[in-house]
Short mmCIF file of C-alpha atoms in Angstrom, two decimals:
data_model
loop_
_atom_site.label_atom_id
_atom_site.label_comp_id
_atom_site.label_asym_id
_atom_site.label_seq_id
_atom_site.Cartn_x
_atom_site.Cartn_y
_atom_site.Cartn_z
CA MET O 1 0.00 0.00 0.00
CA LYS O 2 2.87 2.37 0.78
CA GLU O 3 4.40 1.77 -2.66
CA LEU O 4 1.01 2.34 -4.33
CA ASP O 5 0.61 5.54 -2.28
CA ASN O 6 3.99 6.79 -3.56
CA ILE O 7 3.10 5.98 -7.19
CA ILE O 8 -0.22 7.85 -6.97
CA SER O 9 1.53 10.78 -5.27
CA GLU O 10 4.05 11.01 -8.13
CA MET O 11 1.18 10.84 -10.66
CA ALA O 12 -0.60 13.75 -8.93
CA SER O 13 2.59 15.85 -8.84
CA ALA O 14 3.21 15.21 -12.54
CA ALA O 15 -0.42 15.94 -13.47
CA TRP O 16 -0.47 19.24 -11.53
CA GLY O 17 2.74 20.62 -13.02
CA LEU O 18 3.36 23.72 -15.13
CA PRO O 19 1.35 22.53 -18.20
CA LEU O 20 -1.87 22.23 -16.19
CA LEU O 21 -1.23 25.57 -14.49
CA ILE O 22 -1.02 27.15 -17.94
CA ILE O 23 -4.20 25.39 -19.11
CA LEU O 24 -6.32 26.27 -16.05
CA ILE O 25 -5.04 29.71 -15.08
CA GLY O 26 -3.65 30.82 -18.44
CA GLY O 27 -6.79 29.59 -20.19
CA GLY O 28 -9.03 31.21 -17.57
CA LEU O 29 -7.20 34.54 -17.86
CA TYR O 30 -7.50 34.37 -21.65
CA LEU O 31 -11.29 33.88 -21.31
CA LEU O 32 -11.50 36.72 -18.77
CA ILE O 33 -9.66 39.11 -21.11
CA ARG O 34 -11.56 38.00 -24.25
CA ILE O 35 -14.96 38.64 -22.64
CA LYS O 36 -13.69 41.96 -21.13
CA LEU O 37 -15.26 41.20 -17.73
CA LEU O 38 -18.69 41.55 -19.37
CA PRO O 39 -20.52 38.86 -17.29
CA PHE O 40 -19.27 40.42 -14.02
CA ARG O 41 -21.41 43.48 -14.78
CA TYR O 42 -24.57 41.33 -14.71
CA LEU O 43 -24.28 39.61 -11.32
CA GLY O 44 -27.59 41.20 -10.27
CA HIS O 45 -29.24 39.70 -13.34
CA ALA O 46 -27.64 36.34 -12.47
CA ILE O 47 -29.32 36.42 -9.05
CA ALA O 48 -32.68 37.26 -10.69
CA VAL O 49 -32.29 34.25 -13.00
CA LEU O 50 -31.36 32.08 -10.00
CA ARG O 51 -34.49 33.21 -8.13
CA GLY O 52 -36.64 31.92 -10.98
CA LYS O 53 -37.68 35.20 -12.60
CA TYR O 54 -36.96 33.82 -16.08
CA ASP O 55 -37.99 30.18 -15.53
CA ASN O 56 -40.11 28.71 -18.32
CA GLU O 57 -41.56 25.21 -17.96
CA SER O 58 -41.71 24.76 -21.74
CA ASP O 59 -37.92 25.21 -22.15
CA ALA O 60 -35.73 22.17 -22.81
CA GLY O 61 -34.03 20.57 -19.80
CA GLU O 62 -34.81 18.64 -16.62
CA ILE O 63 -34.22 20.94 -13.61
CA THR O 64 -34.49 24.64 -12.68
CA HIS O 65 -31.58 27.13 -12.64
CA PHE O 66 -31.63 27.01 -8.82
CA GLN O 67 -31.57 23.20 -8.72
CA ALA O 68 -28.72 23.12 -11.27
CA LEU O 69 -26.59 25.49 -9.16
CA MET O 70 -27.42 23.62 -5.94
CA THR O 71 -26.51 20.29 -7.59
CA ALA O 72 -23.19 21.79 -8.77
CA LEU O 73 -22.57 23.40 -5.37
CA SER O 74 -23.43 20.22 -3.49
CA SER O 75 -20.38 18.63 -5.13
CA THR O 76 -18.06 21.66 -4.76
CA VAL O 77 -19.22 22.77 -1.29
CA GLY O 78 -17.79 19.72 0.37
CA MET O 79 -14.62 18.49 1.99
CA GLY O 80 -12.52 20.65 -0.33
CA ASN O 81 -13.79 23.66 1.64
CA ILE O 82 -12.95 22.14 5.02
CA ALA O 83 -10.16 19.61 4.54
CA GLY O 84 -8.69 21.02 1.30
CA VAL O 85 -8.20 24.50 2.76
CA ALA O 86 -6.63 22.98 5.88
CA VAL O 87 -4.20 21.00 3.71
CA ALA O 88 -3.25 24.18 1.81
CA ILE O 89 -2.59 26.21 4.98
CA ALA O 90 -0.72 23.36 6.70
CA ILE O 91 1.71 23.24 3.75
CA GLY O 92 1.75 26.80 2.42
CA GLY O 93 0.69 29.04 5.29
CA PRO O 94 -1.66 32.04 4.95
CA GLY O 95 -0.32 32.96 1.49
CA ALA O 96 -1.93 29.92 -0.11
CA VAL O 97 -5.36 31.49 0.59
CA PHE O 98 -4.59 34.48 -1.66
CA TRP O 99 -3.91 32.17 -4.60
CA MET O 100 -7.15 30.31 -3.88
CA TRP O 101 -8.90 33.68 -4.28
CA VAL O 102 -7.13 34.30 -7.58
CA SER O 103 -8.22 30.84 -8.71
CA ALA O 104 -11.82 31.65 -7.75
CA VAL O 105 -12.05 34.96 -9.68
CA ILE O 106 -10.58 33.35 -12.78
CA GLY O 107 -12.81 30.33 -12.11
CA MET O 108 -15.93 32.52 -12.24
CA SER O 109 -15.08 33.43 -15.83
CA THR O 110 -14.26 29.82 -16.70
CA LYS O 111 -17.57 28.60 -15.21
CA PHE O 112 -19.46 31.21 -17.25
CA PHE O 113 -17.95 29.84 -20.47
CA THR O 114 -18.23 26.12 -19.69
CA ALA O 115 -21.85 26.30 -18.43
CA THR O 116 -22.88 28.44 -21.41
CA LEU O 117 -21.34 25.85 -23.74
CA ALA O 118 -23.13 23.06 -21.85
CA ILE O 119 -26.48 24.61 -22.92
CA LEU O 120 -25.36 26.02 -26.28
CA TYR O 121 -24.10 22.63 -27.52
CA ARG O 122 -26.33 20.09 -25.84
CA GLY O 123 -26.32 16.68 -27.48
CA LYS O 124 -28.45 13.56 -27.26
CA ASP O 125 -27.58 10.29 -25.59
CA SER O 126 -28.24 6.83 -27.06
CA GLU O 127 -31.87 7.03 -25.88
CA GLY O 128 -32.42 10.38 -27.61
CA LYS O 129 -32.56 12.43 -24.36
CA ILE O 130 -30.97 15.90 -24.30
CA GLN O 131 -27.69 15.99 -22.37
CA GLY O 132 -25.06 18.62 -21.56
CA GLY O 133 -21.46 18.58 -20.41
CA PRO O 134 -17.90 18.78 -21.80
CA MET O 135 -18.16 15.49 -23.72
CA TYR O 136 -21.22 16.81 -25.57
CA PHE O 137 -20.00 20.34 -26.27
CA ILE O 138 -16.73 18.88 -27.56
CA ILE O 139 -18.40 16.78 -30.27
CA GLU O 140 -21.35 19.14 -30.93
CA GLY O 141 -19.23 22.30 -30.98
CA LEU O 142 -15.96 21.07 -32.46
CA GLY O 143 -17.23 18.15 -34.53
CA LYS O 144 -17.11 14.34 -34.49
CA LYS O 145 -13.38 14.30 -35.31
CA TRP O 146 -12.80 15.52 -31.74
CA MET O 147 -14.45 12.39 -30.32
CA PRO O 148 -11.14 11.10 -28.78
CA LEU O 149 -11.02 14.23 -26.59
CA ALA O 150 -14.61 13.64 -25.44
CA VAL O 151 -13.80 9.99 -24.69
CA PHE O 152 -10.66 11.03 -22.77
CA PHE O 153 -12.75 13.37 -20.58
CA SER O 154 -15.37 10.70 -19.91
CA VAL O 155 -12.82 8.00 -19.00
CA ALA O 156 -11.09 10.39 -16.57
CA GLY O 157 -14.52 11.37 -15.21
CA LEU O 158 -15.33 7.77 -14.28
CA VAL O 159 -12.53 7.90 -11.68
CA GLY O 160 -12.55 11.66 -10.97
CA ALA O 161 -16.21 11.48 -9.91
CA LEU O 162 -15.61 8.75 -7.34
CA PRO O 163 -16.34 10.01 -3.81
CA VAL O 164 -13.25 8.55 -2.14
CA PHE O 165 -11.78 11.84 -0.80
CA ASN O 166 -15.06 13.07 0.70
CA VAL O 167 -15.77 9.68 2.27
CA ASN O 168 -12.21 9.41 3.61
CA GLN O 169 -12.40 12.79 5.33
CA LEU O 170 -15.92 12.25 6.63
CA THR O 171 -14.82 8.94 8.17
CA GLN O 172 -11.80 10.66 9.75
CA ALA O 173 -14.04 13.42 11.15
CA ILE O 174 -16.55 10.98 12.68
CA ASN O 175 -13.70 8.99 14.23
CA ASP O 176 -11.72 11.97 15.60
CA ILE O 177 -14.65 14.07 16.82
CA LEU O 178 -17.17 11.45 17.93
CA LEU O 179 -15.90 7.88 18.28
CA LYS O 180 -12.29 8.13 19.55
CA PRO O 181 -13.12 10.50 22.47
CA ALA O 182 -15.94 8.11 23.45
CA GLY O 183 -13.61 5.08 23.26
CA LEU O 184 -15.69 3.48 20.50
CA TYR O 185 -13.05 3.34 17.72
CA ASN O 186 -11.91 -0.14 16.64
CA GLY O 187 -9.73 0.61 13.61
CA PHE O 188 -10.60 -0.94 10.24
CA GLN O 189 -13.82 -2.47 11.56
CA THR O 190 -15.22 0.95 12.59
CA ASP O 191 -14.16 2.52 9.28
CA LEU O 192 -15.92 -0.25 7.38
CA ILE O 193 -19.16 0.20 9.37
CA ILE O 194 -19.12 3.96 8.63
CA GLY O 195 -18.54 3.15 4.95
CA LEU O 196 -21.48 0.72 4.88
CA VAL O 197 -23.84 3.30 6.46
CA LEU O 198 -22.76 5.99 3.97
CA ALA O 199 -23.14 3.55 1.08
CA ALA O 200 -26.70 2.72 2.16
CA ILE O 201 -27.72 6.41 2.49
CA THR O 202 -26.17 7.25 -0.87
CA ALA O 203 -27.83 4.33 -2.63
CA ILE O 204 -31.30 5.47 -1.53
CA VAL O 205 -30.84 8.88 -3.19
CA ILE O 206 -28.70 8.20 -6.28
CA LEU O 207 -30.74 5.26 -7.51
CA GLY O 208 -33.64 7.73 -7.79
CA GLY O 209 -31.89 9.66 -10.58
CA LEU O 210 -31.22 13.38 -11.21
CA SER O 211 -34.65 14.57 -10.06
CA ARG O 212 -34.19 13.14 -6.56
CA ILE O 213 -30.53 14.27 -6.41
CA SER O 214 -31.35 17.89 -7.40
CA LYS O 215 -34.33 18.15 -5.02
CA THR O 216 -32.29 16.77 -2.12
CA ALA O 217 -29.36 19.12 -2.89
CA SER O 218 -31.62 22.19 -3.15
CA LYS O 219 -32.87 21.49 0.39
CA MET O 220 -29.49 20.63 1.98
CA VAL O 221 -27.06 23.16 0.48
CA PRO O 222 -28.55 26.52 1.62
CA GLY O 223 -29.02 25.32 5.20
CA MET O 224 -25.52 23.90 5.56
CA VAL O 225 -23.90 27.10 4.20
CA ILE O 226 -25.82 29.27 6.73
CA LEU O 227 -24.93 26.97 9.66
CA TYR O 228 -21.24 26.95 8.71
CA PHE O 229 -21.22 30.74 8.32
CA LEU O 230 -22.70 31.22 11.82
CA LEU O 231 -20.18 28.85 13.46
CA VAL O 232 -17.18 30.56 11.84
CA LEU O 233 -18.63 33.99 12.72
CA ILE O 234 -18.49 32.98 16.41
CA ILE O 235 -14.82 31.98 16.00
CA LEU O 236 -13.93 35.26 14.27
CA ILE O 237 -15.72 37.37 16.91
CA THR O 238 -13.86 35.45 19.64
CA HIS O 239 -10.53 36.29 17.96
CA ILE O 240 -11.43 39.71 16.55
CA ASP O 241 -8.19 41.18 17.97
CA VAL O 242 -5.94 39.11 15.65
CA LEU O 243 -8.24 39.03 12.60
CA PRO O 244 -6.69 42.13 10.88
CA LYS O 245 -3.20 40.65 11.35
CA TYR O 246 -4.08 37.41 9.56
CA MET O 247 -6.03 39.16 6.82
CA GLY O 248 -2.85 41.10 6.12
CA MET O 249 -0.71 37.93 6.19
CA ILE O 250 -2.87 36.34 3.48
CA PHE O 251 -1.64 39.08 1.13
CA THR O 252 1.96 39.50 2.34
CA ASP O 253 2.74 35.79 2.63
CA ALA O 254 1.38 35.06 -0.84
CA PHE O 255 4.75 36.30 -2.06
CA SER O 256 6.83 35.01 0.86
CA ALA O 257 8.58 31.71 1.61
CA ASN O 258 8.15 31.95 5.39
CA PHE O 259 5.75 29.06 5.89
CA TYR O 260 5.94 26.90 2.78
CA LYS O 261 6.63 23.23 3.64
CA GLY O 262 5.88 21.53 0.31
CA ASP O 263 7.84 20.58 -2.82
CA THR O 264 9.38 23.43 -4.79
CA PHE O 265 8.14 24.31 -8.27
CA LEU O 266 9.57 26.55 -11.02
CA GLY O 267 12.82 26.59 -9.04
CA GLY O 268 11.39 28.33 -5.99
CA VAL O 269 9.03 28.11 -3.07
CA ILE O 270 6.90 31.07 -4.23
CA GLY O 271 5.90 29.01 -7.25
CA GLY O 272 5.08 26.17 -4.88
CA ILE O 273 2.70 28.37 -2.86
CA ILE O 274 1.03 29.64 -6.06
CA LEU O 275 0.53 26.13 -7.42
CA LEU O 276 -0.67 24.81 -4.05
CA GLY O 277 -3.29 27.57 -3.72
CA ILE O 278 -4.49 27.12 -7.30
CA ARG O 279 -4.57 23.32 -6.97
CA ARG O 280 -6.65 23.44 -3.78
CA GLY O 281 -8.80 26.23 -5.24
CA ALA O 282 -9.51 24.14 -8.35
CA PHE O 283 -10.22 21.13 -6.14
CA SER O 284 -12.71 23.22 -4.20
CA ASN O 285 -14.62 25.08 -6.94
CA GLU O 286 -13.84 22.69 -9.85
CA ALA O 287 -13.75 25.56 -12.40
CA GLY O 288 -12.31 24.24 -15.65
CA ILE O 289 -12.48 20.62 -14.49
CA GLY O 290 -15.78 19.91 -16.27
CA THR O 291 -18.00 18.49 -13.54
CA ALA O 292 -20.31 21.50 -13.02
CA PRO O 293 -21.22 21.84 -16.74
CA MET O 294 -22.80 18.38 -16.52
CA ALA O 295 -25.21 19.71 -13.86
CA HIS O 296 -25.77 23.06 -15.55
CA GLY O 297 -26.32 21.31 -18.89
CA ALA O 298 -29.50 19.78 -17.45
CA ALA O 299 -31.02 23.20 -16.61
CA LYS O 300 -34.44 24.00 -18.05
CA THR O 301 -33.55 26.95 -20.31
CA ASN O 302 -33.22 27.91 -23.97
CA GLU O 303 -30.86 30.81 -23.16
CA PRO O 304 -27.28 29.53 -22.72
CA ILE O 305 -25.99 32.82 -21.27
CA ARG O 306 -28.46 32.68 -18.39
CA GLU O 307 -27.03 29.38 -17.21
CA GLY O 308 -23.50 30.73 -17.64
CA LEU O 309 -24.33 33.65 -15.34
CA VAL O 310 -25.87 31.34 -12.72
CA ALA O 311 -22.80 29.06 -12.86
CA MET O 312 -20.53 32.08 -12.20
CA LEU O 313 -22.01 32.37 -8.73
CA GLY O 314 -20.60 28.92 -7.83
CA PRO O 315 -16.91 29.83 -7.28
CA ALA O 316 -17.94 33.04 -5.48
CA ILE O 317 -20.03 31.10 -2.93
CA ASP O 318 -17.68 28.13 -2.76
CA THR O 319 -14.20 29.65 -2.64
CA LEU O 320 -14.51 33.38 -1.96
CA ILE O 321 -16.98 32.84 0.90
CA ILE O 322 -16.82 29.31 2.35
CA CYS O 323 -13.11 28.56 1.82
CA THR O 324 -12.23 31.99 3.23
CA LEU O 325 -14.33 31.27 6.34
CA THR O 326 -12.45 27.99 6.89
CA ALA O 327 -9.08 29.64 6.31
CA LEU O 328 -9.74 32.48 8.75
CA ALA O 329 -10.99 30.03 11.42
CA ILE O 330 -7.76 28.04 11.13
CA LEU O 331 -5.53 31.13 11.06
CA VAL O 332 -7.01 33.23 13.89
CA THR O 333 -7.06 30.28 16.33
CA GLY O 334 -3.38 29.56 15.65
CA VAL O 335 -3.90 25.80 15.28
CA TRP O 336 -2.14 25.83 11.89
CA GLN O 337 1.12 26.48 13.81
CA SER O 338 0.45 24.69 17.11
CA SER O 339 -1.13 21.45 15.83
CA ASP O 340 0.37 18.53 13.92
CA ALA O 341 -3.08 17.65 12.54
CA ASN O 342 -3.87 17.91 8.83
CA GLY O 343 -6.97 17.91 6.68
CA VAL O 344 -10.29 17.91 8.49
CA SER O 345 -8.66 17.27 11.88
CA LEU O 346 -6.90 20.66 11.69
CA THR O 347 -10.21 22.45 11.02
CA ALA O 348 -11.81 20.52 13.91
CA SER O 349 -9.01 21.75 16.21
CA ALA O 350 -9.84 25.35 15.27
CA PHE O 351 -13.53 24.91 16.07
CA GLU O 352 -12.82 23.15 19.37
CA GLU O 353 -10.36 25.86 20.44
CA SER O 354 -12.94 28.66 20.06
CA ILE O 355 -16.22 26.86 20.83
CA PRO O 356 -15.35 24.24 23.48
CA PHE O 357 -17.39 21.02 23.31
CA TYR O 358 -20.14 22.38 21.00
CA GLY O 359 -17.81 23.62 18.24
CA LYS O 360 -16.55 20.25 17.10
CA TYR O 361 -20.09 18.80 17.03
CA GLY O 362 -21.36 21.77 15.03
CA LEU O 363 -18.50 21.25 12.59
CA LEU O 364 -19.29 17.53 12.42
CA ALA O 365 -22.91 18.36 11.50
CA CYS O 366 -21.64 20.61 8.67
CA ILE O 367 -19.13 17.98 7.53
CA ILE O 368 -21.76 15.25 7.42
CA THR O 369 -24.14 17.46 5.42
CA PHE O 370 -21.37 18.75 3.10
CA SER O 371 -20.01 15.29 2.43
CA ILE O 372 -23.28 13.42 1.97
CA SER O 373 -24.63 16.06 -0.44
CA SER O 374 -21.38 15.72 -2.43
CA LEU O 375 -21.86 11.95 -2.61
CA PHE O 376 -25.18 12.45 -4.38
CA SER O 377 -24.05 14.81 -7.15
CA TYR O 378 -20.75 13.09 -7.99
CA SER O 379 -22.67 9.91 -8.77
CA TYR O 380 -24.64 11.85 -11.40
CA TYR O 381 -21.41 13.06 -13.04
CA GLY O 382 -19.93 9.58 -13.17
CA SER O 383 -23.11 8.03 -14.56
CA LYS O 384 -23.20 10.69 -17.32
CA CYS O 385 -19.66 9.72 -18.31
CA MET O 386 -20.68 6.05 -18.24
CA SER O 387 -23.72 6.81 -20.40
CA PHE O 388 -21.60 8.64 -22.98
CA LEU O 389 -19.04 5.83 -23.21
CA PHE O 390 -21.24 2.73 -22.99
CA GLY O 391 -24.79 3.88 -23.79
CA ALA O 392 -27.57 5.33 -21.62
CA LYS O 393 -29.00 1.90 -20.78
CA ASN O 394 -25.74 1.02 -18.97
CA LYS O 395 -25.33 4.23 -16.93
CA GLY O 396 -26.94 2.64 -13.86
CA ILE O 397 -24.06 0.14 -13.64
CA TYR O 398 -21.76 3.00 -12.57
CA ASN O 399 -23.80 3.59 -9.42
CA TYR O 400 -22.87 0.14 -8.12
CA PHE O 401 -19.13 0.75 -8.65
CA TYR O 402 -19.67 4.15 -7.03
CA ILE O 403 -21.27 2.63 -3.94
CA ILE O 404 -18.42 0.08 -3.61
CA SER O 405 -15.86 2.93 -3.86
CA ILE O 406 -17.42 4.48 -0.74
CA LEU O 407 -16.15 1.48 1.22
CA VAL O 408 -12.66 1.95 -0.29
CA GLY O 409 -12.60 5.65 0.62
CA ALA O 410 -13.61 4.92 4.20
CA THR O 411 -10.80 2.43 4.79
CA THR O 412 -7.73 3.93 3.05
CA SER O 413 -5.26 6.80 3.71
CA LEU O 414 -5.90 10.52 3.13
CA SER O 415 -2.80 11.07 0.98
CA MET O 416 -3.68 8.25 -1.41
CA MET O 417 -7.29 9.45 -1.82
CA ILE O 418 -6.46 13.13 -2.33
CA ASN O 419 -3.70 12.34 -4.84
CA LEU O 420 -5.89 9.89 -6.77
CA ILE O 421 -8.71 12.42 -7.26
CA ASP O 422 -6.22 15.25 -7.95
CA THR O 423 -4.68 13.18 -10.78
CA PHE O 424 -7.97 12.49 -12.55
CA PHE O 425 -9.26 16.04 -11.98
CA ALA O 426 -6.15 17.22 -13.83
CA MET O 427 -6.86 14.80 -16.69
CA MET O 428 -10.48 16.04 -16.91
CA ALA O 429 -9.31 19.66 -17.13
CA ILE O 430 -7.27 19.10 -20.29
CA PRO O 431 -10.17 18.34 -22.69
CA THR O 432 -12.55 20.73 -20.87
CA MET O 433 -10.26 23.76 -21.13
CA THR O 434 -9.02 22.89 -24.64
CA ALA O 435 -12.58 22.81 -26.02
CA THR O 436 -13.64 25.88 -24.01
CA VAL O 437 -10.79 28.03 -25.34
CA LEU O 438 -11.44 26.87 -28.92
CA LEU O 439 -15.18 27.59 -28.63
CA ALA O 440 -14.77 30.89 -26.72
CA PRO O 441 -15.64 33.08 -29.77
CA LYS O 442 -19.05 31.33 -29.98
CA VAL O 443 -19.77 32.16 -26.33
CA ILE O 444 -18.65 35.80 -26.74
CA LYS O 445 -20.94 36.22 -29.76
CA GLU O 446 -23.85 34.66 -27.85
CA ALA O 447 -23.15 36.87 -24.80
CA LYS O 448 -23.11 40.10 -26.80
CA GLY O 449 -26.40 39.18 -28.47
CA TYR O 450 -28.07 38.23 -25.17
CA PHE O 451 -26.96 41.32 -23.28
CA GLU O 452 -28.02 43.54 -26.19
CA ARG O 453 -31.50 41.96 -26.14
CA LEU O 454 -31.63 42.35 -22.36
CA LYS O 455 -30.75 46.05 -22.62
CA ASN O 456 -33.40 46.65 -25.31
CA SER O 457 -36.12 44.87 -23.33
#
């Protein structure tokens, strides 16, 4: 297992090297410049679309704009926001947070383009049902000769959509916060029981299809975000005296080597901090990876730009708000320097330090909700990839592999799980960003036309 762990770690490091940085951040910046920040001027309109002002039951699609965003957020607002941020700070210090912010702003532009394309170039599966996502906008937008790129995305998506990281961190949280202090932890046996319970809960929802997944997500996501916000607010008020200091350090240490404890990149530790922040930011908001367009592609709309605007709100909620809350909680409590814990255990230490006894249980409630909601939406992404590769009638087979993978995630190490998903996320980003950059002029033309019509009306 140790040898396998090392191999997967090397794969993740290779996948998240300079080429991917150029594709994700360089490609995102290119899109941001090409569109001249146009969508950012219509955030108010995006909220109106999200609230249902422009919903039309006769439009093509399966779910509302709100349900599409909640389904996408239920996968991104997960352990990446709690454990992923903790991993970034443990290795890179406060400066890594700044680069997560940069990733989020660029990611908002990327999400606008990819979600617009998911509606603009919807295709049909083998049963003739309308579908959206990178694999469909690749072949519908670029042509059938680009099929190998669509297949590459879908194969990577079969593994990238597995819930092993979320399950691994949820299991660790339940053990560290609940079972170990009570003396109820029995090693592998306990992990397996947790895995079996999670597998059973997940099976009930995902076997009901997209409708049940989206309805469940739209109920869970808003509540869990509000609860998490209130808990972190208590921590920040408790440590209000040091909050300005750490806010400043996020900016100053983004260009400093004071705290970086990871591998160097581009010949220096500053590059390591940049890459770490962007890698964890991408893991959190998934902009450019290609998962969210599969949810947004199912939205009930005939206006691609509307769904692009709604999708833009994802990285703002996910990274600029929730990841920042986690980061500040870890920084102001000082546990990032005083504790040897990593991942979700580090975040739990911050909550326990500020809100004795109740804090860790409040965090556990958030973690359980975050993680379980993520389990539901990732299954939808994987089954869409399965449907594209092997036909719609076989997509249900993926759910059984997915449920088995929950048991694997619950009983293996954090490093192996995070590196495995990182590797396949990187592979998914290559076809997604390649097609998005090539099809960018189509989105820009569509955006100008839509905003002109909006202005005239």
